[in-house]
Coordinates of C-alpha atoms and ligand atoms in Angstrom, one line a residue:
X1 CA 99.8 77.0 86.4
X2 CA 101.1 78.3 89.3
X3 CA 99.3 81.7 89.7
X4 CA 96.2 83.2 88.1
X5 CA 96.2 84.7 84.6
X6 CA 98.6 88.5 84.9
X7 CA 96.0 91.6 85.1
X8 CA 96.5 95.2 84.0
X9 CA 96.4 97.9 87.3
X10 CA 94.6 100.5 86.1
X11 CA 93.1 103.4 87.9
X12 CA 94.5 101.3 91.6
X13 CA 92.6 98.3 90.5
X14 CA 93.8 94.9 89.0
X15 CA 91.7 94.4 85.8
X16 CA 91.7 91.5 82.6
X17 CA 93.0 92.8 79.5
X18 CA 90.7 93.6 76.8
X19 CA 93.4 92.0 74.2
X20 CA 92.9 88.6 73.6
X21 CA 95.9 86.4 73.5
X22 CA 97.9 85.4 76.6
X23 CA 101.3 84.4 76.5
X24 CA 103.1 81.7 78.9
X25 CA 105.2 83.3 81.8
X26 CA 107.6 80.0 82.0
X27 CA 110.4 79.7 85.6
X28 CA 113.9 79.6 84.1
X29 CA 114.7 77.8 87.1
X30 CA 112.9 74.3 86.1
X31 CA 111.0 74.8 83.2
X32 CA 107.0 75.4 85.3
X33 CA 104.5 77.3 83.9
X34 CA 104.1 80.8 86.6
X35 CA 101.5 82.2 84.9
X36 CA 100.3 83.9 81.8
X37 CA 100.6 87.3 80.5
X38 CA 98.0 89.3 78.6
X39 CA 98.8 91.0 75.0
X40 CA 97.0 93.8 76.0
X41 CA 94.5 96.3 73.5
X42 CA 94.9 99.8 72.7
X43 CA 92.1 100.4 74.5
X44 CA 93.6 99.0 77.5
X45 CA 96.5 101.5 77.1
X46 CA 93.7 104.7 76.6
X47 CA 92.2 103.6 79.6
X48 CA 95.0 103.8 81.9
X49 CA 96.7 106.7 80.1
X50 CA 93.2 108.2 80.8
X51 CA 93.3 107.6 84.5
X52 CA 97.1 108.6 84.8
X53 CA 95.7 112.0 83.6
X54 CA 92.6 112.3 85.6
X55 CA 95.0 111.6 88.5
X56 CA 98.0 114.1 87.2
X57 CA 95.6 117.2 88.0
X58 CA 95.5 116.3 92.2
X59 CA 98.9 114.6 92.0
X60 CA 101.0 117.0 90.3
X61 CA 99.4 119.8 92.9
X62 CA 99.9 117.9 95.5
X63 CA 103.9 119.6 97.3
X64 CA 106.5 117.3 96.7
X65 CA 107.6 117.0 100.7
X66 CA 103.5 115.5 100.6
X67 CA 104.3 113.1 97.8
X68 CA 107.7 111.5 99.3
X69 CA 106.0 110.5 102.4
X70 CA 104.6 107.5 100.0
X71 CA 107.7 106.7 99.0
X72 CA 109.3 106.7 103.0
X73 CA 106.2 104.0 103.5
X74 CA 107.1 101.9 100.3
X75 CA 110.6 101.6 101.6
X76 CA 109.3 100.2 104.9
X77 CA 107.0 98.2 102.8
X78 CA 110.1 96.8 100.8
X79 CA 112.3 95.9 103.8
X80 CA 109.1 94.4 105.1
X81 CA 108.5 92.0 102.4
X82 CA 112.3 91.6 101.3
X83 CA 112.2 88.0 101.6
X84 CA 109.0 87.1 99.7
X85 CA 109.9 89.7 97.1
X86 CA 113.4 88.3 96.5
X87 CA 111.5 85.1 96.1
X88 CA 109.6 86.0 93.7
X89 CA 112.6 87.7 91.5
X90 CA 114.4 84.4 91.8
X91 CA 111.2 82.5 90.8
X92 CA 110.6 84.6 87.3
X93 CA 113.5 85.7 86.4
X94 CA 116.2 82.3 87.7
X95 CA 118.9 84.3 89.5
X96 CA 120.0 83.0 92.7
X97 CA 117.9 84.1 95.9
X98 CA 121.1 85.7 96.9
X99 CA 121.3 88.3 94.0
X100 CA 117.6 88.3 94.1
X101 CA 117.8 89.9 97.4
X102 CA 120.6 92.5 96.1
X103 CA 117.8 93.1 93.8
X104 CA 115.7 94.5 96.2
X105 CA 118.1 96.2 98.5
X106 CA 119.0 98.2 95.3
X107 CA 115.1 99.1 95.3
X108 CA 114.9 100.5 98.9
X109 CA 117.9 101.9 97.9
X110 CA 116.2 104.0 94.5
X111 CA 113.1 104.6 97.0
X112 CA 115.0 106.4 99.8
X113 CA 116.9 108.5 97.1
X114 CA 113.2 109.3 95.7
X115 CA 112.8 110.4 99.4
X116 CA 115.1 112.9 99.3
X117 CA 114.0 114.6 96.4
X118 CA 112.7 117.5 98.5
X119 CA 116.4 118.5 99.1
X120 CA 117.2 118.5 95.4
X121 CA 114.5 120.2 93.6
X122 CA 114.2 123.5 95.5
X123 CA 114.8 125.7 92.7
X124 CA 116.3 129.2 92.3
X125 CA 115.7 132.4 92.8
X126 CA 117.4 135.6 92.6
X127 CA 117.0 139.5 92.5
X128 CA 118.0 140.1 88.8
X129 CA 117.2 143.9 89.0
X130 CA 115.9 146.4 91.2
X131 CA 113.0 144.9 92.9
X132 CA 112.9 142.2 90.3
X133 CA 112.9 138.5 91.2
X134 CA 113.4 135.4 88.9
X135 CA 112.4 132.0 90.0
X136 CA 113.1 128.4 88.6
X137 CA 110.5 125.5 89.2
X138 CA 110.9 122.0 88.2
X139 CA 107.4 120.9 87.2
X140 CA 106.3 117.7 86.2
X141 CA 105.4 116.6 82.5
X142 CA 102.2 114.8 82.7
X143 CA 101.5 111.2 81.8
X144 CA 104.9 109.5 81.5
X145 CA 105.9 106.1 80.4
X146 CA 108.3 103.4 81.4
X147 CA 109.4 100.4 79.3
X148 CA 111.4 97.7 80.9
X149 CA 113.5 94.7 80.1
X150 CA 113.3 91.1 82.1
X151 CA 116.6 91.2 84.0
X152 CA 116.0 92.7 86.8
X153 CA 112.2 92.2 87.8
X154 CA 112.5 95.1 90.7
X155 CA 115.2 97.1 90.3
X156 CA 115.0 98.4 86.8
X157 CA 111.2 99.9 87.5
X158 CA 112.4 101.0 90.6
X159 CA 115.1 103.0 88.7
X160 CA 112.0 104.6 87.0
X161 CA 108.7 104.7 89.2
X162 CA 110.0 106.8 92.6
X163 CA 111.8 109.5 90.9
X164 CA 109.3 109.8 87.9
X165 CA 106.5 110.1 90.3
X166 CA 108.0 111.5 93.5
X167 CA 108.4 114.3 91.2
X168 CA 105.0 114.7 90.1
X169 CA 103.9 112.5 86.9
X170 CA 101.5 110.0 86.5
X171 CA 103.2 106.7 85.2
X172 CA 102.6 103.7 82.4
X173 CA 104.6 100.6 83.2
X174 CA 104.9 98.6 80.9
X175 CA 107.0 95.4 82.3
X176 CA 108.8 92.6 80.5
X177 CA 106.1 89.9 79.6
X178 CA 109.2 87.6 80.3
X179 CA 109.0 88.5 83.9
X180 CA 105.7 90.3 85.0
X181 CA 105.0 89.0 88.5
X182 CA 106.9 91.3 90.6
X183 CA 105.9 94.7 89.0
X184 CA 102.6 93.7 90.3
X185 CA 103.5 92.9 93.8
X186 CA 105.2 97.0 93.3
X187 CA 101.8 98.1 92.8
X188 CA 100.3 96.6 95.9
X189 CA 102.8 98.1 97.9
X190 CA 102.6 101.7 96.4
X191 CA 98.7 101.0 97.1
X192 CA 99.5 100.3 100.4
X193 CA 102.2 103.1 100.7
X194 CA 99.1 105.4 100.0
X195 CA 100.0 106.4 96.4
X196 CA 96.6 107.7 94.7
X197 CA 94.7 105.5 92.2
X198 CA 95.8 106.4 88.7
X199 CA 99.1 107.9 89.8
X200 CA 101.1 104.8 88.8
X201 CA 99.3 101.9 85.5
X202 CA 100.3 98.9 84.4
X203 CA 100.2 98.0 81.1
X204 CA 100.9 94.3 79.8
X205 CA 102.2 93.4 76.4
X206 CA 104.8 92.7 74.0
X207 CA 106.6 94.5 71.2
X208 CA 103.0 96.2 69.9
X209 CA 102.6 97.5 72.9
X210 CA 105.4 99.4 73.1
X211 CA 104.7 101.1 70.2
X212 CA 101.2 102.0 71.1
X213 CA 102.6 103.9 73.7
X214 CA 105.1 105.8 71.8
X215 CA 102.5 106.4 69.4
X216 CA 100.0 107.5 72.2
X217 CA 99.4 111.5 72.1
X218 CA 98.2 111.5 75.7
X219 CA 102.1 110.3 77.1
X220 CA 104.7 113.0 77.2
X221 CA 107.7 111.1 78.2
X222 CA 109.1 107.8 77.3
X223 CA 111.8 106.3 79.2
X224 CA 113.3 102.7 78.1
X225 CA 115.6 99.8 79.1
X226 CA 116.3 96.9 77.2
X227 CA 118.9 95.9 74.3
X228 CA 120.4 98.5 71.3
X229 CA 118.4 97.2 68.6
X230 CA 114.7 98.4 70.2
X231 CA 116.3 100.9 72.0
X232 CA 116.8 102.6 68.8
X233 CA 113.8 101.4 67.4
X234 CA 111.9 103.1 70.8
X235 CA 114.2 106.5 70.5
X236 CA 113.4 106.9 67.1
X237 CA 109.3 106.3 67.1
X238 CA 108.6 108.2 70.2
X239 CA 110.9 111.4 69.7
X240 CA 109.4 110.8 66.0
X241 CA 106.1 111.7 67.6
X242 CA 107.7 115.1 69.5
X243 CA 108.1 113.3 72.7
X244 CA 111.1 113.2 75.0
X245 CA 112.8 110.3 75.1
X246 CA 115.7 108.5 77.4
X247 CA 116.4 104.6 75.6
X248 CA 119.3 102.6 77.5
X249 CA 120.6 100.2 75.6
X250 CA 122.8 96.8 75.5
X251 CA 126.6 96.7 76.7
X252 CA 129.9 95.3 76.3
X253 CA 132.0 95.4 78.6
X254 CA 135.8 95.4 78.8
X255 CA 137.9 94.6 81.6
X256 CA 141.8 95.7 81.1
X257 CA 144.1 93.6 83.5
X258 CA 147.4 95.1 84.0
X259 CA 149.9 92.4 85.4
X260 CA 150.5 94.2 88.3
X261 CA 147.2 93.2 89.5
X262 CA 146.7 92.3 92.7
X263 CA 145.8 88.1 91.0
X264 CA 143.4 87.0 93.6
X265 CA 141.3 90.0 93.6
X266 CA 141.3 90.2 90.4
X267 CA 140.6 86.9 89.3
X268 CA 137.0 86.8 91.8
X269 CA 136.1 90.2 90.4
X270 CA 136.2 89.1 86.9
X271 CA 134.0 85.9 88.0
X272 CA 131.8 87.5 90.0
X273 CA 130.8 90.1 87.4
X274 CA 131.0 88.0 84.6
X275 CA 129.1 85.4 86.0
X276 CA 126.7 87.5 88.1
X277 CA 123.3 87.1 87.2
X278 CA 124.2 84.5 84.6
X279 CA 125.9 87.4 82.9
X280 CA 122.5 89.0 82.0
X281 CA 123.5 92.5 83.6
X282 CA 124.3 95.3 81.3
X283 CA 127.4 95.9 83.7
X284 CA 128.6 92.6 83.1
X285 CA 132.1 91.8 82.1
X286 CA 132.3 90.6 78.4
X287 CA 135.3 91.2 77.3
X288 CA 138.9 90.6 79.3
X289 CA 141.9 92.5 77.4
X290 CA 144.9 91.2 79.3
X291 CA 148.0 93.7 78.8
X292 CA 151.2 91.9 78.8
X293 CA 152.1 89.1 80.6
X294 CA 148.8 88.2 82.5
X295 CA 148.9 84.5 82.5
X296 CA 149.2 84.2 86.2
X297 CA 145.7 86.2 87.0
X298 CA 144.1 83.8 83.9
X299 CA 144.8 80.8 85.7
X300 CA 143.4 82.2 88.7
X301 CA 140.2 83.6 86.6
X302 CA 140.0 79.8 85.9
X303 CA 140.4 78.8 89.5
X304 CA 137.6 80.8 90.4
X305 CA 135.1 80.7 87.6
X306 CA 135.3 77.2 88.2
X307 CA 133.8 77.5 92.1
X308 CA 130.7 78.9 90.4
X309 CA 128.3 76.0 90.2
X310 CA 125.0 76.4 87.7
X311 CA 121.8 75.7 90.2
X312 CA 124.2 76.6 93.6
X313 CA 126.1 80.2 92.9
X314 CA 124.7 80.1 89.6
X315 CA 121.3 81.0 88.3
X316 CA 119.5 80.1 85.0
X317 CA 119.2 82.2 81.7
X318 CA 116.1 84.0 81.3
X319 CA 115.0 81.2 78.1
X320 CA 115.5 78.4 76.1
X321 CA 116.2 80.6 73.3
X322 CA 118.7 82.3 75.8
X323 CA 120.5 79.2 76.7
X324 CA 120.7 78.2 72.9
X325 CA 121.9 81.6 71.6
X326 CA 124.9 81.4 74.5
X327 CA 126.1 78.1 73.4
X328 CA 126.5 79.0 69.8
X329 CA 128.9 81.9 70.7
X330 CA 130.6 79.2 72.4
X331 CA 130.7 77.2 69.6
X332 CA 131.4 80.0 67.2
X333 CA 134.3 81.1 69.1
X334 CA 135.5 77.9 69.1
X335 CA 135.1 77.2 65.5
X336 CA 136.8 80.7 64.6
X337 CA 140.1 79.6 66.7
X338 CA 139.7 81.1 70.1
X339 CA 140.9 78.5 72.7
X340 CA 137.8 77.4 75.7
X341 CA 139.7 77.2 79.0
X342 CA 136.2 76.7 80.8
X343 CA 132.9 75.1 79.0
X344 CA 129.7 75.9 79.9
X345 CA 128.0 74.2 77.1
X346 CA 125.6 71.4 78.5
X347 CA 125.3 72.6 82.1
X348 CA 122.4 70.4 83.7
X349 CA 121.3 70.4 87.6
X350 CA 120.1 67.8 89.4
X351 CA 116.6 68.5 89.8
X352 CA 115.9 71.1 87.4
X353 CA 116.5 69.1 84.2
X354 CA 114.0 71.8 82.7
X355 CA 115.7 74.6 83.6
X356 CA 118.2 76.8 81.4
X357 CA 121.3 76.6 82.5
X358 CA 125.1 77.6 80.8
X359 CA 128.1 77.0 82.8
X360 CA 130.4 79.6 83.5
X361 CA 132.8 79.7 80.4
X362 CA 136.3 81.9 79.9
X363 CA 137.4 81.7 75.7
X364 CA 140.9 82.8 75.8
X365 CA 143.1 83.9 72.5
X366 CA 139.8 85.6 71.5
X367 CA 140.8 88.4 68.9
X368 CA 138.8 91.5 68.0
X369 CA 137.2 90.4 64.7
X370 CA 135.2 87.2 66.4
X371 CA 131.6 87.2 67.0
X372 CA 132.1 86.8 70.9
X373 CA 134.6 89.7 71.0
X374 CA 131.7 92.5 69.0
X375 CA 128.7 91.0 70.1
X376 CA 126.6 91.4 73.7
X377 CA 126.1 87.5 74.6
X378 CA 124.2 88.8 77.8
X379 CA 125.4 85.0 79.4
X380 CA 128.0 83.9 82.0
X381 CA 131.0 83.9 79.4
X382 CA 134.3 86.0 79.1
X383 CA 136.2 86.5 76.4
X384 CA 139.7 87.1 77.0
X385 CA 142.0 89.5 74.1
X386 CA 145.9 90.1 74.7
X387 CA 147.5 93.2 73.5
X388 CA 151.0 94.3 74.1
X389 CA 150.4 97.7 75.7
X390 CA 147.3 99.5 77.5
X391 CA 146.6 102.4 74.1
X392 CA 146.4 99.1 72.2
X393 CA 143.8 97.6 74.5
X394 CA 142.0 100.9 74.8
X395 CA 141.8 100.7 70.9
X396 CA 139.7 97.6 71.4
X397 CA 137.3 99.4 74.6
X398 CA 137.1 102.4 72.3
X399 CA 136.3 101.0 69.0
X400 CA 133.1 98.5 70.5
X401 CA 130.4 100.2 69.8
X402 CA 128.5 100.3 73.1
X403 CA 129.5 102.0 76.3
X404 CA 128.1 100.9 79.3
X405 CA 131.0 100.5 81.4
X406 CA 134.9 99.7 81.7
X407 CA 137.4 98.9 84.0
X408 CA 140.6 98.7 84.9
X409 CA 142.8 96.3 87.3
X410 CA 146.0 97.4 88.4
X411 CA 148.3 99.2 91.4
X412 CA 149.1 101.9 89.1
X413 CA 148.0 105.3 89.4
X414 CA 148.9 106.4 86.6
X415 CA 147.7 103.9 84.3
X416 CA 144.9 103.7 86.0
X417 CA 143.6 107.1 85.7
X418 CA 145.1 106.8 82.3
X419 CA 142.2 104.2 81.6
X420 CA 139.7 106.7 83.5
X421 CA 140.5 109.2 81.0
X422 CA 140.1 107.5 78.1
X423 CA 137.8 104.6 78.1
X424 CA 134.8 105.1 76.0
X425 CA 132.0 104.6 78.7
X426 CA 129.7 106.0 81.0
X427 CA 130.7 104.1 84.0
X428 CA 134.4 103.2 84.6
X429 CA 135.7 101.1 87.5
X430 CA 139.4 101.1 88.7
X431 CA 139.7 97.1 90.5
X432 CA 135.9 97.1 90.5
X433 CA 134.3 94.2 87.8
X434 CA 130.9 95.9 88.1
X435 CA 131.4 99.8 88.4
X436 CA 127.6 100.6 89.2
X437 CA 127.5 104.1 91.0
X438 CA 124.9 103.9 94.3
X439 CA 122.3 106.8 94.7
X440 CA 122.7 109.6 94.5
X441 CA 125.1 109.3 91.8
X442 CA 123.3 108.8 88.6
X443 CA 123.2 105.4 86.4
X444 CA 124.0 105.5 82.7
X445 CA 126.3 104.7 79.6
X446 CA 127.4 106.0 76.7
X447 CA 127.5 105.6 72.4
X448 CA 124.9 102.5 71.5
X449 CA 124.2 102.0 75.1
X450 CA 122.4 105.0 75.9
X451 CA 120.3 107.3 73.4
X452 CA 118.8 110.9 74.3
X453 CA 120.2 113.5 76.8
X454 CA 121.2 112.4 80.9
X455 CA 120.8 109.4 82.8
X456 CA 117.8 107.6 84.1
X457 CA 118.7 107.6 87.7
X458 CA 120.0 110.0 90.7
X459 CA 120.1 113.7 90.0
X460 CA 120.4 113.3 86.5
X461 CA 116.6 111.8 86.6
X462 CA 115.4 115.0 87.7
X463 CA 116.3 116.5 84.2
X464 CA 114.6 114.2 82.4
X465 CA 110.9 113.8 84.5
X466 CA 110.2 117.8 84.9
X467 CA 110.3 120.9 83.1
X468 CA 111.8 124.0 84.0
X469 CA 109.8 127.1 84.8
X470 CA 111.5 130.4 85.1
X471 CA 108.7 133.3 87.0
X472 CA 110.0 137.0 86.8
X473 CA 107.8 139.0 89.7
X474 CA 107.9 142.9 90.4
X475 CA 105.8 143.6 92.9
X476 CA 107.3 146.9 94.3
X477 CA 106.2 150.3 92.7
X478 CA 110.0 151.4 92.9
X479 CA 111.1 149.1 90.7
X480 CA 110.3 151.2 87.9
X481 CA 111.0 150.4 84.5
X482 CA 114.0 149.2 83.0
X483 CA 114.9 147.5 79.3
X484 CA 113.3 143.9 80.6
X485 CA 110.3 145.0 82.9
Ligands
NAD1 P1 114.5 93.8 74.9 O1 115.0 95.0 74.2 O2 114.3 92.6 74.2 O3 113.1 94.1 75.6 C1 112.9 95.3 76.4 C2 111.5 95.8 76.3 O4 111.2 96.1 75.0 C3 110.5 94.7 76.8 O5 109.5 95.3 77.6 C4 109.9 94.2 75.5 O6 108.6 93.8 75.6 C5 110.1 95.3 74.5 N1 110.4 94.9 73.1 C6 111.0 93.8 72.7 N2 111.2 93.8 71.4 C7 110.6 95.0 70.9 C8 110.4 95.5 69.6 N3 110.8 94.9 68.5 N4 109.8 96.7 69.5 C9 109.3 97.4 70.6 N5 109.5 96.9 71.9 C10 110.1 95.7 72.0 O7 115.5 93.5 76.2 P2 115.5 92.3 77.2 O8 115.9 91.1 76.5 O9 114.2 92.3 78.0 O10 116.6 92.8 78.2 C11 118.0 92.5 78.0 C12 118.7 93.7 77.3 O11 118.5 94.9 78.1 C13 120.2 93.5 77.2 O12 120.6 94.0 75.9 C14 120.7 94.4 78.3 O13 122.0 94.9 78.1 C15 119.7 95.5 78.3 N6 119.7 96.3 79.5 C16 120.3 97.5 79.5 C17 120.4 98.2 80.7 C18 121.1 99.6 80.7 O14 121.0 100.2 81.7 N7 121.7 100.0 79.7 C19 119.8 97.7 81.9 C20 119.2 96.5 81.8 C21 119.2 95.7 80.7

């Protein structure tokens, strides 16, 4: 084993789980065994919800320009350690060192928003009557919670930890136990940054976990990232216990190509964001719904997808169980009549026979009723529908359920903010395969892929991680009375 047994942070300190099973934290890249992660007790989980709230009382009275100095140091801290961070990524979760190290520029990037929080939160106040002031407060909640999926090691709790605690709460991680190295590695450097013990806890664990925390009286928020099905299952259990909830859930993604698209362009930003990540992004391109005559811009897509090489400009999928669930949409779609212009089945590097690895694959003559046209395969694969006209490939967008993001490629105007207008997502791109928005403008989709009210990044955090106090003050004897005073 590479590293030592995964501890809990708790109250500033690493600490061993009281649970006591462990499970294996394997490299996608080759197959070693990193480490192992502890199932962790309830009592693990009351213990660090316990010092989250002995911290809250200093923390949350502690003025917010005070607080974001932490966060000015973690960013420092970040760029600091980029490259051993990015290694790490790459190491536990098997995307290339490259997007690794987007990774963690996206995390200085969600720590320098958190920085300017100050700006954002001031409040309002205003003379409503005759010597009568109202004032609006954002205030934090108390012990919050954060649940996050394996994709991206960094980012994703970094969407999560600055805002939720720049603004005041005390926080329970609880990471991935497919990828729990990095969060730890966060803690140090929030230690480091000066962030008070107890402010920020992690939490290790698996499906039962999660539950103990929405089940927990002591947490008032619970925000979530991972697929549809516990999304829903995480919505429903903690807002079932009266607490306030934000679940973001799996995507499918559509891509409309127009054929006046500019080919070349096109063609790399379909690869690049279908194969980005291995496809494990909840931005990635899924689905390709060529309008018309596109066959010029699909022989490029092929051209290009086929410069992406598994173990070079390729990473590995997160698990064996990954790699096999991939290939069987593959196979499925191939078995139900759709035509593979690209294989990825049976990718192997030199090296890293252990590893898990799919080959970037492009399914063409796909139609809507197959399992790789409804499904998320969350692997480097695209699945490529025709229609005749852009309303009839905006009937396939609108009737997925999910709604993550959509694009459109084309050097129209018109039909482009046509697409604008009526995709069914949250984010929409117009020649842009992965149509994130960058800080400060906020992260988050619609339908199956998002559940509860706002987004879980930018302004729209702010919302979610405090409460709103309104103050009405008459200090001046002339006010007098009137109907509200
Ligand atoms: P996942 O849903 O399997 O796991 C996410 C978290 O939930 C993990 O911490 C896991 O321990 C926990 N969990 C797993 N099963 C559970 C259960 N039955 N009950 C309670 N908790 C459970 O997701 P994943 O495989 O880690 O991540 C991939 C998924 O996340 C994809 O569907 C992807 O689209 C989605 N994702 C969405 C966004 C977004 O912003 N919408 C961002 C990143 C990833």
């Amino acid at each position: 084993m590479k590293y030592t047994k995964v501890q809990n942070f708790i109250n500033g300190q690493f600490v061993d789980a009281q649970g006591t099973g462990y499970l294996d934290v394997i490299s996608p890249v080759n197959g070693v065994l990193l480490s192992q992660v502890p199932l962790s007790a309830q009592a693990d989980l009351d213990k660090a919800v316990a010092s989250a709230k002995a911290a809250f009382k200093e923390w949350s009275q502690t003025p917010i320009k005070v607080r974001v100095q932490v966060f000015f140091k973690y960013k420092t801290l970040l760029e600091k350690n980029l490259v051993e961070l990015s290694k790490l990524v790459e190491e536990e979760n098997g995307k290339t060192y490259t997007e690794a190290v987007a990774e963690i520029e996206k995390a200085i990037e969600l720590a320098e928003f958190a920085c300017s929080l100050p700006q954002l939160v001031t409040g309002e106040l205003l003379e409503v009557s005759k010597g009568i002031e109202c004032r609006t407060e954002y205030v934090p909640l108390g012990v919050v919670a954060s649940i996050v999926p394996f994709n991206f090691p960094s980012m994703v709790p970094n969407w999560t930890i600055p805002n939720a605690i720049a603004l005041g709460n005390c926080m329970i991680l609880k990471p991935s136990e497919k990828v729990p190295l990095s969060v730890g590695r966060i803690a140090e450097l929030l230690k480091e940054a000066g962030l008070p013990d107890g402010v920020l806890n992690i939490v290790h664990g698996d499906s039962k976990m999660v539950e103990a925390i929405c089940d927990h009286p002591g947490v008032e928020a619970v925000s979530f990232v991972g697929s549809t099905k516990v999304a829903k299952i995480v919505y429903q259990r903690a807002t079932g216990n009266l607490k306030r909830c934000l679940a973001l859930g799996g995507a499918k993604n559509h891509l409309l190509v127009l054929p006046d698209a500019i080919p070349g362009m096109t063609a790399q930003n379909i690869t690049a964001s279908m194969s980005g990540c291995a496809g494990q992004r909840c931005m990635a391109a899924s689905a390709m719904v060529g309008v018309g005559a596109v066959d010029h811009i699909i022989d490029q897509l092929v051209a290009e997808a086929k410069k992406v090489i598994p173990g070079e400009n390729l990473g590995a999928v997160i698990s064996k169980e990954s790699m096999d669930r991939i290939n069987n949409y593959i196979t499925s779609a191939e078995k139900q009549g759709a035509k593979i212009l690209l294989d990825g089945r049976n990718a192997k590097v030199a090296g890293k026979e252990e590893g898990y690895y799919v080959g970037p694959t492009v399914i063409d003559h796909v139609t809507p009723d197959m399992d790789v046209a409804r499904e998320e395969i969350f692997g480097p694969v695209i699945s490529i529908m025709r229609t005749n006209t852009l309303d009839e490939a905006l009937a396939i967008e609108n009737a997925n359920p999910y709604g993550n993001a959509a694009s459109v490629f084309t050097q129209s105007g018109g039909a482009a903010r046509y697409v604008m207008t009526h995709a069914s997502a949250g984010m929409v791109g117009v020649n842009v395969g992965v149509p994130v928005p960058r800080e400060p403008f906020s992260f988050g989709g619609w339908n199956e892929s998002r559940f509860g009210v706002g987004d879980i990044t930018g302004k729209s955090s702010i919302e979610f991680w405090t409460k709103l106090k309104k103050s009405t003050t008459k200090w001046n004897p002339e006010a007098g009375v009137n109907w509200m005073s």
